[in-house]
mmCIF file of C-alpha atoms and ligand atoms in Angstrom:
data_model
loop_
_atom_site.group_PDB
_atom_site.id
_atom_site.type_symbol
_atom_site.label_atom_id
_atom_site.label_comp_id
_atom_site.label_asym_id
_atom_site.label_seq_id
_atom_site.Cartn_x
_atom_site.Cartn_y
_atom_site.Cartn_z
ATOM 1 C CA MET A 902 16.904 3.145 -24.530
ATOM 2 C CA THR A 903 20.078 3.654 -22.321
ATOM 3 C CA THR A 904 22.654 0.765 -22.172
ATOM 4 C CA PRO A 905 23.004 -0.006 -18.286
ATOM 5 C CA HIS A 906 26.375 0.023 -16.713
ATOM 6 C CA ILE A 907 27.283 -3.422 -15.516
ATOM 7 C CA ILE A 908 29.378 -3.296 -12.217
ATOM 8 C CA ARG A 909 30.514 -6.424 -11.004
ATOM 9 C CA THR A 910 32.911 -5.414 -7.831
ATOM 10 C CA GLN A 911 31.521 -3.675 -4.470
ATOM 11 C CA ALA A 912 34.264 -1.026 -5.015
ATOM 12 C CA ASP A 913 32.897 -0.045 -8.258
ATOM 13 C CA LEU A 914 29.321 -0.151 -6.963
ATOM 14 C CA ARG A 915 30.054 2.085 -3.990
ATOM 15 C CA GLY A 916 31.700 4.552 -6.258
ATOM 16 C CA GLN A 917 29.055 5.150 -8.389
ATOM 17 C CA ILE A 918 26.342 5.200 -5.630
ATOM 18 C CA TRP A 919 28.395 8.042 -3.915
ATOM 19 C CA GLU A 920 28.811 10.168 -7.163
ATOM 20 C CA TRP A 921 24.816 9.570 -7.425
ATOM 21 C CA ARG A 922 24.489 10.489 -4.041
ATOM 22 C CA GLY A 923 26.508 13.398 -4.254
ATOM 23 C CA GLY A 924 24.589 14.552 -7.455
ATOM 24 C CA GLY A 925 21.199 14.373 -5.237
ATOM 25 C CA GLU A 926 20.028 11.393 -7.348
ATOM 26 C CA THR A 927 17.471 8.739 -5.440
ATOM 27 C CA ILE A 928 18.317 5.170 -5.910
ATOM 28 C CA ALA A 929 15.631 2.329 -6.575
ATOM 29 C CA PHE A 930 16.719 -1.037 -6.394
ATOM 30 C CA VAL A 931 15.266 -4.177 -7.600
ATOM 31 C CA PRO A 932 17.198 -7.377 -6.726
ATOM 32 C CA THR A 933 16.687 -10.691 -9.302
ATOM 33 C CA MET A 934 18.280 -13.736 -10.123
ATOM 34 C CA GLY A 935 18.219 -13.188 -13.658
ATOM 35 C CA ALA A 936 16.565 -15.315 -16.556
ATOM 36 C CA LEU A 937 14.393 -11.804 -16.591
ATOM 37 C CA HIS A 938 10.991 -11.819 -17.870
ATOM 38 C CA GLU A 939 8.252 -9.086 -18.474
ATOM 39 C CA GLY A 940 7.445 -9.482 -14.749
ATOM 40 C CA HIS A 941 10.619 -8.320 -13.638
ATOM 41 C CA LEU A 942 10.605 -5.235 -16.133
ATOM 42 C CA SER A 943 7.498 -4.422 -14.840
ATOM 43 C CA LEU A 944 9.298 -3.762 -11.461
ATOM 44 C CA VAL A 945 12.284 -2.216 -13.081
ATOM 45 C CA ARG A 946 9.577 0.162 -14.601
ATOM 46 C CA LEU A 947 8.010 0.958 -11.716
ATOM 47 C CA ALA A 948 11.428 1.654 -10.110
ATOM 48 C CA LYS A 949 12.074 4.060 -12.620
ATOM 49 C CA LYS A 950 8.843 6.154 -11.803
ATOM 50 C CA LYS A 951 9.921 6.236 -8.039
ATOM 51 C CA ALA A 952 13.557 7.266 -8.234
ATOM 52 C CA SER A 953 15.911 8.880 -10.667
ATOM 53 C CA LYS A 954 18.460 6.375 -10.655
ATOM 54 C CA VAL A 955 17.489 2.465 -10.956
ATOM 55 C CA VAL A 956 20.086 -0.571 -9.900
ATOM 56 C CA VAL A 957 19.184 -4.358 -10.823
ATOM 57 C CA SER A 958 21.347 -6.931 -9.632
ATOM 58 C CA ILE A 959 21.531 -10.286 -10.865
ATOM 59 C CA PHE A 960 22.863 -13.182 -8.496
ATOM 60 C CA VAL A 961 21.594 -16.473 -8.584
ATOM 61 C CA ASN A 962 21.928 -16.773 -4.714
ATOM 62 C CA PRO A 963 23.181 -20.496 -3.349
ATOM 63 C CA THR A 964 21.684 -20.187 0.032
ATOM 64 C CA GLN A 965 18.318 -19.870 -1.157
ATOM 65 C CA PHE A 966 18.525 -23.433 -2.811
ATOM 66 C CA ALA A 967 18.251 -26.681 -0.986
ATOM 67 C CA PRO A 968 20.383 -29.716 -1.802
ATOM 68 C CA GLY A 969 18.234 -31.108 -4.924
ATOM 69 C CA GLU A 970 16.586 -27.957 -5.791
ATOM 70 C CA ASP A 971 17.666 -26.308 -9.223
ATOM 71 C CA PHE A 972 20.430 -24.085 -8.615
ATOM 72 C CA GLU A 973 23.074 -25.785 -11.006
ATOM 73 C CA SER A 974 20.135 -25.736 -13.601
ATOM 74 C CA TYR A 975 18.724 -22.460 -12.901
ATOM 75 C CA PRO A 976 18.855 -20.495 -16.008
ATOM 76 C CA ARG A 977 21.538 -17.907 -16.560
ATOM 77 C CA THR A 978 21.115 -15.676 -19.599
ATOM 78 C CA GLU A 979 23.137 -12.477 -18.442
ATOM 79 C CA GLU A 980 23.584 -10.982 -21.995
ATOM 80 C CA ALA A 981 19.759 -11.209 -22.874
ATOM 81 C CA ASP A 982 18.813 -9.873 -19.387
ATOM 82 C CA VAL A 983 20.997 -6.800 -19.658
ATOM 83 C CA ALA A 984 19.557 -5.848 -23.125
ATOM 84 C CA LYS A 985 15.872 -6.438 -21.698
ATOM 85 C CA LEU A 986 17.084 -4.103 -19.020
ATOM 86 C CA ALA A 987 18.316 -1.548 -21.151
ATOM 87 C CA THR A 988 14.770 -1.322 -22.503
ATOM 88 C CA ALA A 989 13.242 -0.637 -18.986
ATOM 89 C CA GLY A 990 15.043 2.150 -17.475
ATOM 90 C CA CYS A 991 17.629 0.660 -15.672
ATOM 91 C CA ASP A 992 20.737 2.465 -15.117
ATOM 92 C CA MET A 993 22.926 0.026 -13.296
ATOM 93 C CA VAL A 994 23.246 -3.683 -13.345
ATOM 94 C CA TYR A 995 25.150 -5.356 -10.405
ATOM 95 C CA ILE A 996 26.363 -8.602 -11.149
ATOM 96 C CA PRO A 997 28.302 -10.001 -7.915
ATOM 97 C CA ARG A 998 30.838 -12.758 -8.347
ATOM 98 C CA LYS A 999 29.804 -15.733 -6.166
ATOM 99 C CA ASN A 1000 32.846 -15.580 -3.881
ATOM 100 C CA SER A 1001 32.403 -11.881 -3.237
ATOM 101 C CA MET A 1002 29.048 -12.604 -2.043
ATOM 102 C CA TYR A 1003 30.136 -15.522 0.364
ATOM 103 C CA ASN A 1004 33.557 -16.133 1.161
ATOM 104 C CA ALA A 1005 35.320 -18.859 2.682
ATOM 105 C CA HIS A 1006 35.001 -17.675 6.362
ATOM 106 C CA HIS A 1007 31.080 -16.212 6.032
ATOM 107 C CA ALA A 1008 29.656 -17.467 9.534
ATOM 108 C CA THR A 1009 26.493 -14.998 9.741
ATOM 109 C CA HIS A 1010 23.071 -16.531 9.467
ATOM 110 C CA ILE A 1011 19.862 -14.466 9.790
ATOM 111 C CA LYS A 1012 16.435 -16.043 10.765
ATOM 112 C CA VAL A 1013 13.129 -14.058 10.326
ATOM 113 C CA GLY A 1014 10.317 -15.494 12.678
ATOM 114 C CA GLY A 1015 6.592 -14.545 12.194
ATOM 115 C CA VAL A 1016 5.505 -14.109 8.852
ATOM 116 C CA ALA A 1017 8.397 -16.251 7.517
ATOM 117 C CA GLU A 1018 7.029 -19.246 8.888
ATOM 118 C CA ASN A 1019 4.628 -21.810 7.887
ATOM 119 C CA LEU A 1020 3.739 -21.867 4.297
ATOM 120 C CA GLU A 1021 6.911 -22.177 2.213
ATOM 121 C CA THR A 1022 8.867 -23.038 5.250
ATOM 122 C CA ASP A 1023 7.135 -25.898 5.524
ATOM 123 C CA HIS A 1024 7.932 -27.060 2.216
ATOM 124 C CA ARG A 1025 11.586 -25.218 1.962
ATOM 125 C CA PRO A 1026 12.643 -25.088 5.479
ATOM 126 C CA THR A 1027 16.022 -23.097 4.662
ATOM 127 C CA PHE A 1028 14.531 -20.635 1.891
ATOM 128 C CA PHE A 1029 13.857 -17.674 3.710
ATOM 129 C CA ASP A 1030 16.934 -17.953 5.768
ATOM 130 C CA GLY A 1031 18.754 -17.769 2.255
ATOM 131 C CA VAL A 1032 16.727 -15.068 1.115
ATOM 132 C CA ALA A 1033 17.383 -12.849 4.147
ATOM 133 C CA LEU A 1034 20.804 -13.385 4.221
ATOM 134 C CA VAL A 1035 21.493 -12.238 0.505
ATOM 135 C CA VAL A 1036 18.950 -9.639 0.618
ATOM 136 C CA THR A 1037 20.517 -7.898 3.217
ATOM 137 C CA LYS A 1038 23.897 -8.278 2.113
ATOM 138 C CA LEU A 1039 22.803 -6.539 -1.244
ATOM 139 C CA LEU A 1040 20.334 -3.779 0.401
ATOM 140 C CA ASN A 1041 23.910 -3.144 2.489
ATOM 141 C CA ARG A 1042 25.781 -2.854 -0.339
ATOM 142 C CA VAL A 1043 23.537 -0.679 -2.683
ATOM 143 C CA ALA A 1044 21.940 0.988 0.020
ATOM 144 C CA PRO A 1045 18.878 2.381 -2.069
ATOM 145 C CA ASP A 1046 16.196 4.775 -1.074
ATOM 146 C CA ILE A 1047 13.502 2.035 -1.861
ATOM 147 C CA ALA A 1048 13.507 -1.355 -3.253
ATOM 148 C CA ILE A 1049 11.081 -3.249 -4.952
ATOM 149 C CA PHE A 1050 9.845 -6.815 -4.798
ATOM 150 C CA GLY A 1051 6.654 -8.640 -6.683
ATOM 151 C CA GLU A 1052 3.894 -9.665 -4.918
ATOM 152 C CA LYS A 1053 4.181 -13.174 -6.599
ATOM 153 C CA ASP A 1054 6.733 -14.307 -3.648
ATOM 154 C CA TYR A 1055 3.895 -12.803 -1.317
ATOM 155 C CA GLN A 1056 5.427 -14.052 2.018
ATOM 156 C CA GLN A 1057 9.159 -13.295 0.570
ATOM 157 C CA LEU A 1058 7.819 -9.710 0.461
ATOM 158 C CA ALA A 1059 6.315 -9.699 4.229
ATOM 159 C CA THR A 1060 9.950 -11.542 5.053
ATOM 160 C CA ILE A 1061 11.584 -8.892 3.863
ATOM 161 C CA ARG A 1062 9.412 -5.772 5.241
ATOM 162 C CA ARG A 1063 9.891 -7.527 8.733
ATOM 163 C CA LEU A 1064 13.813 -8.017 8.196
ATOM 164 C CA VAL A 1065 14.084 -4.470 6.970
ATOM 165 C CA ALA A 1066 11.989 -2.886 10.151
ATOM 166 C CA ASP A 1067 13.540 -5.245 12.454
ATOM 167 C CA LEU A 1068 17.072 -4.219 11.478
ATOM 168 C CA ASP A 1069 16.244 -0.722 11.278
ATOM 169 C CA MET A 1070 17.147 -0.237 7.395
ATOM 170 C CA PRO A 1071 16.186 3.267 6.234
ATOM 171 C CA ILE A 1072 14.846 1.847 3.091
ATOM 172 C CA SER A 1073 11.119 1.640 1.978
ATOM 173 C CA ILE A 1074 9.879 -1.377 0.709
ATOM 174 C CA VAL A 1075 7.400 -1.530 -2.090
ATOM 175 C CA GLY A 1076 5.549 -4.535 -3.564
ATOM 176 C CA ALA A 1077 4.603 -4.599 -7.108
ATOM 177 C CA PRO A 1078 1.513 -6.207 -8.550
ATOM 178 C CA ILE A 1079 2.003 -9.752 -10.140
ATOM 179 C CA ALA A 1080 2.438 -9.833 -13.929
ATOM 180 C CA ARG A 1081 0.584 -12.383 -15.602
ATOM 181 C CA ASP A 1082 0.471 -13.731 -19.456
ATOM 182 C CA ASP A 1083 -2.692 -13.480 -21.405
ATOM 183 C CA GLU A 1084 -4.416 -16.244 -19.853
ATOM 184 C CA GLY A 1085 -3.409 -15.404 -16.294
ATOM 185 C CA LEU A 1086 -0.312 -17.461 -15.685
ATOM 186 C CA ALA A 1087 2.243 -15.619 -13.160
ATOM 187 C CA LEU A 1088 5.136 -14.876 -15.047
ATOM 188 C CA SER A 1089 7.994 -16.887 -13.411
ATOM 189 C CA SER A 1090 11.527 -17.786 -14.789
ATOM 190 C CA ARG A 1091 10.556 -21.584 -14.055
ATOM 191 C CA ASN A 1092 7.823 -21.189 -16.658
ATOM 192 C CA GLN A 1093 10.224 -21.943 -19.405
ATOM 193 C CA TYR A 1094 10.795 -25.463 -18.021
ATOM 194 C CA PHE A 1095 6.919 -26.061 -19.509
ATOM 195 C CA ASN A 1096 6.817 -27.907 -22.476
ATOM 196 C CA PRO A 1097 3.388 -26.375 -24.358
ATOM 197 C CA GLU A 1098 1.210 -29.381 -22.629
ATOM 198 C CA GLY A 1099 2.505 -28.655 -19.189
ATOM 199 C CA LEU A 1100 2.044 -24.780 -19.699
ATOM 200 C CA LYS A 1101 -1.599 -25.254 -20.656
ATOM 201 C CA LYS A 1102 -2.143 -27.498 -17.181
ATOM 202 C CA ALA A 1103 0.042 -24.621 -15.293
ATOM 203 C CA ARG A 1104 -2.674 -22.063 -16.592
ATOM 204 C CA MET A 1105 -5.192 -23.921 -14.550
ATOM 205 C CA LEU A 1106 -3.771 -22.701 -11.348
ATOM 206 C CA ASN A 1107 -4.841 -19.356 -11.539
ATOM 207 C CA THR A 1108 -8.332 -20.078 -13.195
ATOM 208 C CA ILE A 1109 -8.774 -22.255 -10.097
ATOM 209 C CA MET A 1110 -7.112 -19.879 -7.467
ATOM 210 C CA PHE A 1111 -9.575 -16.877 -8.711
ATOM 211 C CA ARG A 1112 -12.700 -19.109 -8.618
ATOM 212 C CA CYS A 1113 -11.687 -20.139 -5.343
ATOM 213 C CA ALA A 1114 -11.184 -16.821 -3.685
ATOM 214 C CA GLU A 1115 -14.614 -15.713 -5.828
ATOM 215 C CA ALA A 1116 -16.179 -18.553 -3.757
ATOM 216 C CA MET A 1117 -14.799 -17.619 -0.201
ATOM 217 C CA ARG A 1118 -15.824 -13.798 -0.919
ATOM 218 C CA SER A 1119 -19.377 -15.115 -1.646
ATOM 219 C CA GLY A 1120 -19.498 -17.019 1.829
ATOM 220 C CA ALA A 1121 -18.291 -20.027 1.154
ATOM 221 C CA ASP A 1122 -16.239 -21.773 4.166
ATOM 222 C CA ILE A 1123 -12.584 -21.465 3.914
ATOM 223 C CA ASP A 1124 -11.986 -25.207 4.623
ATOM 224 C CA ILE A 1125 -14.212 -26.460 2.439
ATOM 225 C CA ALA A 1126 -13.254 -23.902 -0.437
ATOM 226 C CA THR A 1127 -9.345 -24.581 -0.004
ATOM 227 C CA ARG A 1128 -10.291 -28.528 -0.351
ATOM 228 C CA ASP A 1129 -12.358 -27.891 -3.333
ATOM 229 C CA ALA A 1130 -9.258 -25.820 -4.950
ATOM 230 C CA SER A 1131 -6.781 -28.567 -4.166
ATOM 231 C CA GLN A 1132 -8.924 -31.410 -5.535
ATOM 232 C CA ALA A 1133 -9.543 -29.440 -8.721
ATOM 233 C CA LEU A 1134 -5.987 -28.799 -9.156
ATOM 234 C CA LEU A 1135 -5.390 -32.354 -8.648
ATOM 235 C CA ASP A 1136 -8.100 -33.152 -11.273
ATOM 236 C CA ALA A 1137 -6.308 -30.463 -13.826
ATOM 237 C CA GLY A 1138 -3.187 -32.643 -13.666
ATOM 238 C CA PHE A 1139 -1.043 -31.303 -10.729
ATOM 239 C CA SER A 1140 1.027 -33.734 -9.450
ATOM 240 C CA SER A 1141 1.065 -32.932 -5.491
ATOM 241 C CA ILE A 1142 0.014 -29.639 -3.681
ATOM 242 C CA ASP A 1143 2.347 -27.882 -1.154
ATOM 243 C CA TYR A 1144 -0.541 -25.748 0.116
ATOM 244 C CA VAL A 1145 -4.002 -24.229 -0.547
ATOM 245 C CA SER A 1146 -4.031 -21.905 2.289
ATOM 246 C CA VAL A 1147 -5.910 -18.752 3.475
ATOM 247 C CA ALA A 1148 -3.829 -16.118 5.620
ATOM 248 C CA CYS A 1149 -4.381 -12.579 7.031
ATOM 249 C CA ALA A 1150 -3.224 -10.317 4.339
ATOM 250 C CA ASP A 1151 -0.182 -8.790 6.656
ATOM 251 C CA SER A 1152 0.825 -10.935 9.636
ATOM 252 C CA LEU A 1153 0.135 -14.338 7.024
ATOM 253 C CA GLU A 1154 -1.237 -15.708 10.283
ATOM 254 C CA LEU A 1155 -3.106 -18.905 8.993
ATOM 255 C CA VAL A 1156 -7.063 -18.855 8.621
ATOM 256 C CA LYS A 1157 -8.203 -22.359 8.540
ATOM 257 C CA SER A 1158 -11.866 -22.168 8.319
ATOM 258 C CA GLY A 1159 -15.005 -19.764 8.706
ATOM 259 C CA LYS A 1160 -16.087 -17.094 6.764
ATOM 260 C CA ILE A 1161 -13.777 -14.141 5.255
ATOM 261 C CA ASP A 1162 -13.681 -11.173 7.204
ATOM 262 C CA GLY A 1163 -11.020 -8.475 6.957
ATOM 263 C CA PRO A 1164 -8.335 -8.588 4.323
ATOM 264 C CA LYS A 1165 -6.995 -11.879 3.607
ATOM 265 C CA ARG A 1166 -4.936 -13.780 1.004
ATOM 266 C CA LEU A 1167 -5.270 -17.017 -0.631
ATOM 267 C CA LEU A 1168 -1.804 -18.490 -1.260
ATOM 268 C CA ILE A 1169 -1.104 -21.562 -3.344
ATOM 269 C CA ALA A 1170 2.136 -23.723 -3.875
ATOM 270 C CA ALA A 1171 1.606 -26.776 -6.026
ATOM 271 C CA HIS A 1172 3.507 -29.171 -8.488
ATOM 272 C CA CYS A 1173 3.018 -29.271 -12.568
ATOM 273 C CA GLU A 1174 4.960 -31.236 -14.669
ATOM 274 C CA GLY A 1175 8.117 -31.322 -12.385
ATOM 275 C CA VAL A 1176 7.722 -27.542 -11.779
ATOM 276 C CA ARG A 1177 6.865 -26.079 -8.495
ATOM 277 C CA LEU A 1178 4.434 -22.990 -9.080
ATOM 278 C CA ILE A 1179 3.441 -20.552 -6.428
ATOM 279 C CA ASP A 1180 0.725 -17.737 -6.560
ATOM 280 C CA ASN A 1181 -1.518 -15.864 -4.786
ATOM 281 C CA CYS A 1182 -4.299 -13.339 -4.668
ATOM 282 C CA ALA A 1183 -6.134 -10.729 -2.396
ATOM 283 C CA ILE A 1184 -9.816 -12.252 -1.267
HETATM 284 O O1 LIG B 2654 12.627 -13.250 -5.650
HETATM 285 C C1 LIG B 2654 13.976 -13.584 -6.226
HETATM 286 O O2 LIG B 2654 14.424 -13.399 -7.148
HETATM 287 C C2 LIG B 2654 14.778 -13.838 -5.034
HETATM 288 O O3 LIG B 2654 14.390 -14.739 -4.118
HETATM 289 C C3 LIG B 2654 15.899 -12.603 -4.665
HETATM 290 C C4 LIG B 2654 15.103 -11.641 -3.617
HETATM 291 C C5 LIG B 2654 16.310 -11.981 -5.781
HETATM 292 C C6 LIG B 2654 17.199 -12.904 -3.413
HETATM 293 O O4 LIG B 2654 17.730 -13.647 -4.191
#
C-alpha cells in the first residue's frame, strides 16, 4: 500500500506528468467527484492493470449540477477518499481548487449532440454540457494515455467517447463494468442518502431492470416490457420514473417498440425516497 501523492495545482500536476513521461511511464486517469466507494476503487484497480501510473482526480464539478440539485450537499470526504485510494494502487490524487478550474472570465462551453441527446438530457438538460466541459479540461491537464469511466453512467460514457473522438484527443476511453452490492444495487455516492428502509426499496430497481431485460430477450415487446417495468417500480414504492428506455448499445438511438434485434441497452432513471437513481444493463 503506497500513499498517493496529493497534487492541487496545475504546475505541480504538469511537473509530475512530465517526469513520468520522461521515465517512459504510461498514465491511466480516473476522474471522480470523490465520496469514493468500491465502484470507484474497481476503476482504479482496472487502471492499474492498464498503465504504470494511475492518476485519480477529485472535483465536485459545479457546472454539471442544475440549480436545486445537490451540489452544496454532495458528500465531500477528501481524507477518507485518499485513504481508500492508497489501498487501490493510485499513484497521484489531483484535487484542483474550484477557482482554478473555472476562473471569473471563463466563457467556453462544449455541447455534444447525438448520444448526449434524450434520456438524461430530457431531465437534466445541462448535465452533459457540464460533464463535457470538465472532462475536456481534466483530460487536457492530465494528458493520460487512457481514461476510465464506469458503465453505470452509460450515456455519460458514450458522450465522452464521442467528445474525445470528435476533438481528436489521443486518449483511449475504457468503460468499466458496473459494481453492485450483494443485492445488486449499483454502487453510487448518493446511496448514502438512504435510510435502511429506502435502501431496501432502492434495491428493487435492479431486480425489476434485469427481469425486464430478460423478458425482452425472451421476445416480449419493448413497449409492453418497459411499461410493465415502470409500473413495477411505482408498485415497489418509487415516487416517479424519468425513463425506462431501450436504446441501441452504441448510438443510443431509442427503440420504442418491437422485438430486440442486435445489441441494445435498457436504461432506467427513477426517484426513490428523494434520491434519483440510474441503472442500465445489456439486453
Ligand atoms: O461520473 C462522474 O463522477 C462525473 O460526472 C465526472 C466524470 C467525474 C465529471 O465530473
